[in-house]
Each structure stands twice: as C-alpha cells, then as structure tokens.
Amino acid sequence: MVSDSRWKPFVEAAVAAAERPYPKDGAEQRERTGEAGEPGGGQAEQPSPTLISSPPQRPMHCVRERHWRPWDRLSRLKNAIANADPGELPARSWDLRLLPAALTGWAAAATTIRLPPSTGYAIGGTALLIAVVILLCARRWAWPQVLVPLPVPLLILSMVSLSAAANIAERQAGPVDAAIANGATIGAVAKLTSDPRLSDTADKYTGADRYLVEATLQRATSQGVEFTAATPVLIIASERWEQLETGQRVETAGDLRATGRGDDIDALLFAKTAPQVLGQAGPWLQYSAAVRSAFRQQSRELPSNAAQLLPGMVLGDRGNLGTGLETAMRRTGLTHLTAVSGANCAIVIGTVFLCGCAARLPRWLSAAAALAALAGFVLLVRPEPSVLRAAVMGTIGVAAVISGRGRKSPTLLCLAVIVLLAVDPWLSGSYAFILSVLATGGLIVFGPACAHWLSRWMPLWAAQAVAVPIAAQAFCAPVIVLLQPQLTTYSVVANVLVAPLIPLITIAGMCCVLAMLLCPPLVPVLLAIAGAGASWVGAVAHFFSSAPGAVAPWPCGAAGATLMAVLSLTSMATLWLLAHPVRLRVYASTVYRWCRAALPLPVAALIPGGVLGAAAVWFVHSAPPGGAPTDWSIVACDVGQGDGLVVRTDEHSAIVVDTGPEPAAMNQCLDGLSISTVPLLVLTHMHADHTGGVAGVLAGREVERALISSAAGGPGHTIDLLEEHDVDISDARRGATGHAGAVQWSTLWPAAGNEAASANNSSIVMWVTVEQQRGGPLSLLLTGDLERDGARRLLATSGQQPIPGALSRESVDVLKVAHHGAANGGTGFIRALTPELALISVGAGNEYGHPSDGIIAALRQVGSEIRRTDRDGRIYVGKQAGTLLTWSER
C-alpha cells in the first residue's frame, strides 16, 4: 500500500504542490501581510482558487542545453562591448597564479643548459628538497603567508633543472665530448631531424651552395675508436645532401667544431664526403614528405607570389621562396607568414572543433577530432617551436573545454611554457619560441583592451582587426630589433591588410592537401582560392617594401631593445590616454602646473637642458630620415662574414666594392644610404663572401659598370646576372684609373702575369681618394682578401710605374684590412702605411676565428683606430676640418 511506501512523503508533497495555485505579482506576500502590507492588518482579499496553475520557470542556469554553441559567448561579448562606454573597459580578472612558476622555469632552463650536468642536478635536487620541507612543515605549523606560493615555483624549478641536466648528460656521454673539444675528424652515422635547407652563405673558396641539416649523432669513429652517442649536430654539407629527407639515417665523414655553451646543438659537422643512406625515414615521414613535395609542385603553376608563398603558409615548406620576396616580407614585418606559425594551429583546431559542434556531434567527439587534426597537421609541417607551443596550448585548451572549466588563456600560456621547457629546455633561447610566446601574451593581455579603446573611433570589427597586429608588435618589437636592428614603418598597416585572408589561405590550402588524396578534381579550385590570397599577401609586401621610408635603422643590442621597449610602453600608454579624455585632461593640467611651478627656477639650472636640446636639434638636422650622418664618405656595411663597402660619389650615387655573402644585407645597407645609382661595382675576387650579394646591389638600382679581377675564375652565375642587367663588365689591370663624381680611383693589383695565382692573391687592390668640400681629401686603400705573399710583392713594386706613387706615401687615412683580419693577410700594409683608421669587415661568431689576435696587436702598435662590423655594425667614415670622424650603429 501507498501508506506503507517509503515514497509516501514525496507523493503527498507533489500532490499538494500541484493543487496549490501559483501566486502571481506578490499575492503570496499580500496574503501574509494583509492588503496594506502590514502584518495582520485588515482582511486581505483571498485570491480565487484555480484548478491548474503554471509551474514557475526554472532559472536559466539550471537548464542543461541540448547542444552547445561556442559562438554564443562570442556574440554576447561583442554585444556587451558594443553597448559599453568606450572609455571604460569591463572588469577582467586574470588568473596569473602560474606566471611566477613559468618565469622560474624559463630562468631555470636558460641557466641550466649552460652549466655542467652535476650542477643542474644539484640545483634541481635542492629546489625539490626545499619544496618538500615547506609542504611538510606547513601542515604542522602556521607559516608566514609569503611562503605559501613558494612550493609550486620550486617544483617547476626542480623539474626543468633535472630535465636539462639529464639531457646534457645524455648528449655528452662517452668520448663524443672529447672529440668535439679537440675538433676531431670522425666517421659518423647520424639521423636527420630536419630537411636540408640552403645556407645564406655559399662556400668561401668555391662559391658553391652549402646546405644545413640538423641531425642526431648516433655512432662515430674517432682515431680508431668507435662509440655511440646521442648528440645533436648541425651538418654543413654540399649540394649532394639536397635531396635527403627528415628521418633518414646517413653515414658520412667530417670535422667536428664545438659550438657555444647553451646552444641547442652541441657541434658543427663539416661533411667531407657524400652521404650514404643507411635507413629510410618512417612511413609517416615518407608519406608527409611526398605530400609536401606534391603540393610544392602544384603550387608552381600559380602566379609568382602565390607559387613562392603558398607552400610555406600552408605546410611550412619554404623551398619555393625567392630572395626578393623574402626580403620584401622582412621589410614589411610579414616574415611570420612565410612559414607555419601558431596561428595556423589555432585555425586548424578551431575550424575542426566548430565544424564538429555545428554537425551536432558530442563535445568530446568534436574535441577528439580537433586533436587528431592538430596531431596530423604538426607531423605534416614539422614541429617548429611556434607550432609546438600552439599544439600544446591547443591540447590543454580542448581538455579545459571538455572538463567544463573554460579557457583561461594566461594559465594555458604559462602551462604550455612550463611543459615545453621541461621537454626541451633549449627552447628558452629560441627566438622563434620567444616571439611566439610574446605574441600570444600580447594578444591575451593587450589585445582586448586595445580593441576596446580603438572602438571609440572605429567600428568594433575594424578595431579588433587593427588591435591584433598592434598588440603582437608591441610585445615582440623589443626582441625583433635584436635580430633585425631596423624599424619596419608599415608593419601594422601591412598586417591589417593581409590578416583577414590568413584563415582563408590556411583552410583552403589544407582542404587542397586533403583533396589531393581524396578528390583530385577539387584541387585546382581550392588551389586557386588559396593562391589568390597568397598573391595578395605578396603584392602587399612588395608595395610597402618599395614605399619611401619602409625601413629605418635602429640601434643594435641591449640599447636598441630597451629603447624599443620604452617606445612600445609609451605607445600603449598614449593609446590608453586618448581613450580616456577626462584623465588625459587631468594629466595635461597636472603637467601644465608643474611647468608653471618650474619657471621661477634659476636660469643657470636650465643651461644644461638648453645645451642638450641644442645638441639634439643639431643631430636631428644633420641626419637624414634613415638615422645616418649626412657627411659620410665611406660606409662599411654589416653584411656578416664578408666584405661590402660603399664610397659616396654624389648624394644618391656611390661606388660599391664587394657585396657580401647574400643580397638582403647589401640591399638593406644601400637602401639605408639612399643609393639609387652605382657608377662602378668592384668585385675584388670571385669568392661568395664578396659576390653573393650582387643581386641586392642590382635590385632597383642602375649599375653602370663592373670591375672584376682578370685572374679570378669563380662561379659563372655572377657574370650571367650582371649581363642580364646590361652591366658593362671589364677586367681590372694594374694601373687602371678612373673617377666618379668626387672620387678618384686607381687599381694597384693584380699585376700582369698573375693569372696563375690563387683567387685571394688575385684580389683587386684599389687606392681611392675622396675630395670632400669641407674636410679635405680622404684616402682609402681597399685590399680584398690579399694574402701575405701578394701584399709583399705589391709593396716591393710600389715605386715602379705605372703605379702613380700611391703606396709611397707614409700613411693612409683608412685601410680596409685584408681577408677580414685573418692572420694570412699579414701585417705588411699595416706597418708600411700606419693607417689612422682600420676597417675590418667580419661576421660575428664566424667559424674561421677572424680577426686574428696578431692583426689586432699590429694595428694597436701603429696607433690605428679599429672598427669592426661584427661589434660596431654599419660603420660611417667622414672627414671634417682635416679630422677623421667615424659613426656606427652600435
């Protein structure tokens, strides 16, 4: 019976609730308090009973939605921002509890990879012990509040330090460490961990292309002793390595060279033999390589810009990218689009996840499909640092969505950093990884606020589009100037113009890759759609790259980074003030009052400020927009390990002597000097570090004549390139003279009968005199790569005809030190001419050890001022009132 049932109380309560009418408009309150609202006051009219009353509506938070629509939250956010006051940003709470742990982990990784493994183990063990002590003692005693957050950073410090120490110990295990330290010649078996890529610098002596391949050294033989290893190396090899693929095992022989402590590779391996393939890559790597190759071939049928950009933008394959377009992308701040980045991962995982939700799949199934697509995408494009960071963040984000906790962007970023640094501590020094984290942090922290402030003057969609590149640029700029000391003026505008097409290019490109496998008839359509977007990106890059003032020089090193950080903070503060006009007026009024209060100060206190202000005005007016001094006569361009000098003949005209190893650096230098005409191009000899940048000189400039060494052979493509541009080519002979504008020149070497000499000893040696209006004549001796024997022969015949007594002088104003300061250049010129200034064109951290200590000591003995491009960057030389003056970027 029901009376005996345990469910009886629940049944009675349900029946009573169903029979009782539902009060409306406060009827229940009036029933309790009376008509006048006073307790027991008067007879309240009772509501008429109803047979059935509608049940009350349940609160919305109790309703479980049948299908989750991820765009609802975005729509509500847009409506809230659109209806809000642009001057005030809605309150936002950031979860930054993991930030100290992430910073601690980063510092631990950057430090431990530069220490011996034993030290790393000691640091990790100590941090773990302290964390355990704090956790155990905190349960028994009341510890100060400041100690509560310490265990988590200490545990992260321990984890990262122990991981780095274990990795270093594995890399240096066995005889490999001694072989690297001694620079031994070894026979090696290595597994390739990257595809071969063309080096920026060709072989110094033959001019042939060089390829760089990252690999893990697995087995080696040195001095008859065979040993195993697990050491990452960078193989520097010939074009015979070009066709190799990631994952293959190869056998070769070569010389080991140690790298700097803390590098992600432990040694350079200069391969002397052709690779012998011992084992092929795994099935998936072979399959992905075939897909990449097929897509690259398909893309070559598109217009030029699309053919060069599309493989890189979709699959990270830069094999089609030409030097000209690469330079244009760099000059407009679009370099991140030439290869796959974290944005592509976000687009892939977001597209698959939203498509799954739109198809009414369960949330867990949509998330699984998104993760599967992300895993395939990462394997297809190769795990670059930015891709790894985005993949880890995407995985953590999907897990957060499935668990119902929502996406906590700062927490996810910090967690991704911790996980990646624990797996690969060498990411702490990777510029790609650093820029990726900074860009993501900028979008998280500054992006929404920037869009909100900009919405005061433009529609919300436009404000969001503009805020993305501004936020990324503001956070990344201080690091970018360390890599590329220049200011890209049109970077934000160019990024805004191309940003809407990036998702289209990525999605259409990936669909095209799938169509190549599943539905080939769709390939031309999808390829045309993605190619149209890539063509637009290339057109924007070319347009802004050639615009006036596209690139402005910027200070190098820590000073440049600090100045850029100040500029970024100032720009963000200015934008915030402009979005808050009331506060702007308050601050302006405060500054005005301070200025009025400072007026009665003694005039003597203002004299230093006036002097500094006058000096600043003089400097600004004496420098062109590029930031270089106006009275320069000679410039040593910073072209890396090579030579590239410019001797001014007129305002926009100059003689160029050698072009460095690659076109971009020389083109950038000439752009910064506003050089549009080159009456004479001198190629002292046909080594790639002197001729590799010829295309950069020819880019958009008129080159009238080229002078080359008659005894130098070298690569024919340089001559072909000059002939394609209708440049008059002539051989240099001893005694030849000429002039261009204010410059007089004469060639002192090579002599007749020197054809059998080496390329270095056949270098053109040229005496140059620049007649300046205010400073008097400036003399310069250019020596190419002339070695000790050639210099001795030249000096022995310096008084003979047809040399016009140039080297019979006791001194020279400027000497371009031969062969980048190598010891085989000798000290003959230095001791015979006692130059006032010595210019050494040399690359930072070069593998040849240039310049030598002996050359530096000889220059100091004769009292020469020494300027080096590896330390000073671009060097300007001029003369005023008989005094030699120099300026430099650094």
mmCIF file of N, CA, C and O in Angstrom, residues 192 195-199 201-204 206-213 234-244 252-254 269-276:
data_model
loop_
_atom_site.group_PDB
_atom_site.id
_atom_site.type_symbol
_atom_site.label_atom_id
_atom_site.label_comp_id
_atom_site.label_asym_id
_atom_site.label_seq_id
_atom_site.Cartn_x
_atom_site.Cartn_y
_atom_site.Cartn_z
ATOM 1 N N LEU A 192 68.790 12.251 -39.444
ATOM 2 C CA LEU A 192 68.419 13.619 -39.778
ATOM 3 C C LEU A 192 67.144 14.003 -39.040
ATOM 4 O O LEU A 192 66.158 13.255 -39.041
ATOM 5 N N ASP A 195 64.811 18.770 -42.663
ATOM 6 C CA ASP A 195 65.105 18.738 -44.091
ATOM 7 C C ASP A 195 66.304 19.631 -44.381
ATOM 8 O O ASP A 195 66.504 20.648 -43.694
ATOM 9 N N PRO A 196 67.117 19.299 -45.383
ATOM 10 C CA PRO A 196 68.221 20.196 -45.757
ATOM 11 C C PRO A 196 67.679 21.545 -46.225
ATOM 12 O O PRO A 196 66.679 21.613 -46.944
ATOM 13 N N ARG A 197 68.336 22.618 -45.788
ATOM 14 C CA ARG A 197 67.942 23.954 -46.217
ATOM 15 C C ARG A 197 69.178 24.696 -46.721
ATOM 16 O O ARG A 197 70.282 24.503 -46.223
ATOM 17 N N LEU A 198 68.943 25.532 -47.716
ATOM 18 C CA LEU A 198 70.048 26.253 -48.342
ATOM 19 C C LEU A 198 70.607 27.292 -47.379
ATOM 20 O O LEU A 198 69.864 28.074 -46.785
ATOM 21 N N SER A 199 71.931 27.308 -47.236
ATOM 22 C CA SER A 199 72.574 28.274 -46.351
ATOM 23 C C SER A 199 72.598 29.651 -46.995
ATOM 24 O O SER A 199 72.608 29.791 -48.221
ATOM 25 N N THR A 201 75.057 31.631 -46.828
ATOM 26 C CA THR A 201 76.413 31.879 -47.317
ATOM 27 C C THR A 201 76.902 30.667 -48.098
ATOM 28 O O THR A 201 76.779 29.534 -47.642
ATOM 29 N N ALA A 202 77.442 30.931 -49.278
ATOM 30 C CA ALA A 202 77.997 29.864 -50.096
ATOM 31 C C ALA A 202 79.390 29.495 -49.594
ATOM 32 O O ALA A 202 79.950 30.140 -48.707
ATOM 33 N N ASP A 203 79.958 28.443 -50.183
ATOM 34 C CA ASP A 203 81.299 28.043 -49.814
ATOM 35 C C ASP A 203 82.284 29.162 -50.119
ATOM 36 O O ASP A 203 82.269 29.749 -51.198
ATOM 37 N N LYS A 204 83.146 29.465 -49.165
ATOM 38 C CA LYS A 204 84.030 30.626 -49.272
ATOM 39 C C LYS A 204 84.991 30.512 -50.440
ATOM 40 O O LYS A 204 85.330 31.510 -51.081
ATOM 41 N N THR A 206 84.935 27.993 -53.190
ATOM 42 C CA THR A 206 84.430 27.551 -54.488
ATOM 43 C C THR A 206 83.205 28.311 -54.951
ATOM 44 O O THR A 206 82.866 28.271 -56.132
ATOM 45 N N GLY A 207 82.527 28.991 -54.031
ATOM 46 C CA GLY A 207 81.304 29.691 -54.409
ATOM 47 C C GLY A 207 80.109 28.776 -54.540
ATOM 48 O O GLY A 207 79.020 29.233 -54.899
ATOM 49 N N ALA A 208 80.266 27.475 -54.267
ATOM 50 C CA ALA A 208 79.158 26.534 -54.385
ATOM 51 C C ALA A 208 78.183 26.692 -53.223
ATOM 52 O O ALA A 208 78.543 27.172 -52.144
ATOM 53 N N ASP A 209 76.944 26.291 -53.462
ATOM 54 C CA ASP A 209 75.930 26.365 -52.418
ATOM 55 C C ASP A 209 76.259 25.406 -51.282
ATOM 56 O O ASP A 209 76.812 24.319 -51.491
ATOM 57 N N ARG A 210 75.910 25.819 -50.077
ATOM 58 C CA ARG A 210 76.060 24.966 -48.902
ATOM 59 C C ARG A 210 74.689 24.723 -48.295
ATOM 60 O O ARG A 210 73.808 25.592 -48.327
ATOM 61 N N TYR A 211 74.508 23.539 -47.733
ATOM 62 C CA TYR A 211 73.239 23.158 -47.134
ATOM 63 C C TYR A 211 73.442 22.847 -45.656
ATOM 64 O O TYR A 211 74.489 22.321 -45.250
ATOM 65 N N LEU A 212 72.430 23.181 -44.865
ATOM 66 C CA LEU A 212 72.450 22.966 -43.425
ATOM 67 C C LEU A 212 71.422 21.892 -43.086
ATOM 68 O O LEU A 212 70.263 21.978 -43.494
ATOM 69 N N VAL A 213 71.850 20.889 -42.330
ATOM 70 C CA VAL A 213 70.980 19.784 -41.957
ATOM 71 C C VAL A 213 71.149 19.525 -40.466
ATOM 72 O O VAL A 213 72.277 19.312 -39.993
ATOM 73 N N LEU A 234 74.808 20.071 -36.212
ATOM 74 C CA LEU A 234 74.394 20.751 -37.433
ATOM 75 C C LEU A 234 75.405 20.392 -38.509
ATOM 76 O O LEU A 234 76.587 20.732 -38.404
ATOM 77 N N ILE A 235 74.948 19.682 -39.535
ATOM 78 C CA ILE A 235 75.824 19.251 -40.617
ATOM 79 C C ILE A 235 75.855 20.334 -41.682
ATOM 80 O O ILE A 235 74.805 20.789 -42.158
ATOM 81 N N ILE A 236 77.040 20.784 -42.034
ATOM 82 C CA ILE A 236 77.248 21.759 -43.098
ATOM 83 C C ILE A 236 77.809 20.980 -44.281
ATOM 84 O O ILE A 236 78.925 20.440 -44.212
ATOM 85 N N ALA A 237 77.049 20.916 -45.367
ATOM 86 C CA ALA A 237 77.372 19.982 -46.435
ATOM 87 C C ALA A 237 77.183 20.624 -47.797
ATOM 88 O O ALA A 237 76.710 21.766 -47.924
ATOM 89 N N SER A 238 77.520 19.873 -48.815
ATOM 90 C CA SER A 238 77.433 20.343 -50.193
ATOM 91 C C SER A 238 76.046 20.062 -50.758
ATOM 92 O O SER A 238 75.159 19.535 -50.073
ATOM 93 N N GLU A 239 75.877 20.399 -52.056
ATOM 94 C CA GLU A 239 74.581 20.203 -52.697
ATOM 95 C C GLU A 239 74.217 18.729 -52.834
ATOM 96 O O GLU A 239 73.061 18.402 -53.132
ATOM 97 N N ARG A 240 75.167 17.809 -52.573
ATOM 98 C CA ARG A 240 74.856 16.384 -52.649
ATOM 99 C C ARG A 240 73.909 15.946 -51.539
ATOM 100 O O ARG A 240 73.378 14.831 -51.580
ATOM 101 N N TRP A 241 73.699 16.794 -50.543
ATOM 102 C CA TRP A 241 72.777 16.485 -49.452
ATOM 103 C C TRP A 241 71.379 17.050 -49.694
ATOM 104 O O TRP A 241 70.497 16.878 -48.853
ATOM 105 N N GLU A 242 71.182 17.710 -50.797
ATOM 106 C CA GLU A 242 69.940 18.458 -51.004
ATOM 107 C C GLU A 242 68.701 17.567 -51.009
ATOM 108 O O GLU A 242 67.633 17.963 -50.527
ATOM 109 N N GLN A 243 68.800 16.355 -51.540
ATOM 110 C CA GLN A 243 67.635 15.502 -51.725
ATOM 111 C C GLN A 243 67.300 14.634 -50.515
ATOM 112 O O GLN A 243 66.359 13.849 -50.575
ATOM 113 N N LEU A 244 68.045 14.761 -49.439
ATOM 114 C CA LEU A 244 67.750 13.954 -48.259
ATOM 115 C C LEU A 244 66.485 14.448 -47.561
ATOM 116 O O LEU A 244 66.028 15.577 -47.789
ATOM 117 N N THR A 252 78.582 9.451 -43.016
ATOM 118 C CA THR A 252 79.447 10.428 -43.655
ATOM 119 C C THR A 252 80.715 10.574 -42.812
ATOM 120 O O THR A 252 80.872 9.913 -41.779
ATOM 121 N N ALA A 253 81.602 11.436 -43.263
ATOM 122 C CA ALA A 253 82.824 11.742 -42.513
ATOM 123 C C ALA A 253 83.051 13.241 -42.574
ATOM 124 O O ALA A 253 82.704 13.904 -43.565
ATOM 125 N N GLY A 254 83.643 13.780 -41.508
ATOM 126 C CA GLY A 254 83.870 15.216 -41.496
ATOM 127 C C GLY A 254 84.553 15.667 -40.224
ATOM 128 O O GLY A 254 84.909 14.859 -39.354
ATOM 129 N N LEU A 269 79.285 19.801 -37.797
ATOM 130 C CA LEU A 269 79.964 18.722 -38.502
ATOM 131 C C LEU A 269 80.110 19.130 -39.966
ATOM 132 O O LEU A 269 79.120 19.215 -40.698
ATOM 133 N N PHE A 270 81.333 19.442 -40.389
ATOM 134 C CA PHE A 270 81.612 19.831 -41.772
ATOM 135 C C PHE A 270 81.829 18.557 -42.583
ATOM 136 O O PHE A 270 82.898 17.938 -42.530
ATOM 137 N N ALA A 271 80.794 18.179 -43.324
ATOM 138 C CA ALA A 271 80.836 16.911 -44.051
ATOM 139 C C ALA A 271 81.807 17.003 -45.223
ATOM 140 O O ALA A 271 81.751 17.943 -46.027
ATOM 141 N N LYS A 272 82.693 16.011 -45.320
ATOM 142 C CA LYS A 272 83.675 15.962 -46.397
ATOM 143 C C LYS A 272 83.303 14.955 -47.475
ATOM 144 O O LYS A 272 83.871 14.981 -48.574
ATOM 145 N N THR A 273 82.371 14.069 -47.183
ATOM 146 C CA THR A 273 82.005 13.022 -48.135
ATOM 147 C C THR A 273 80.518 13.094 -48.433
ATOM 148 O O THR A 273 79.736 13.686 -47.675
ATOM 149 N N ALA A 274 80.148 12.477 -49.524
ATOM 150 C CA ALA A 274 78.730 12.393 -49.878
ATOM 151 C C ALA A 274 78.011 11.486 -48.888
ATOM 152 O O ALA A 274 78.600 10.538 -48.352
ATOM 153 N N PRO A 275 76.750 11.737 -48.609
ATOM 154 C CA PRO A 275 76.032 10.915 -47.633
ATOM 155 C C PRO A 275 75.689 9.540 -48.205
ATOM 156 O O PRO A 275 75.294 9.420 -49.373
ATOM 157 N N GLN A 276 75.842 8.538 -47.389
ATOM 158 C CA GLN A 276 75.429 7.191 -47.739
ATOM 159 C C GLN A 276 74.221 6.830 -46.890
ATOM 160 O O GLN A 276 74.316 6.750 -45.666
#
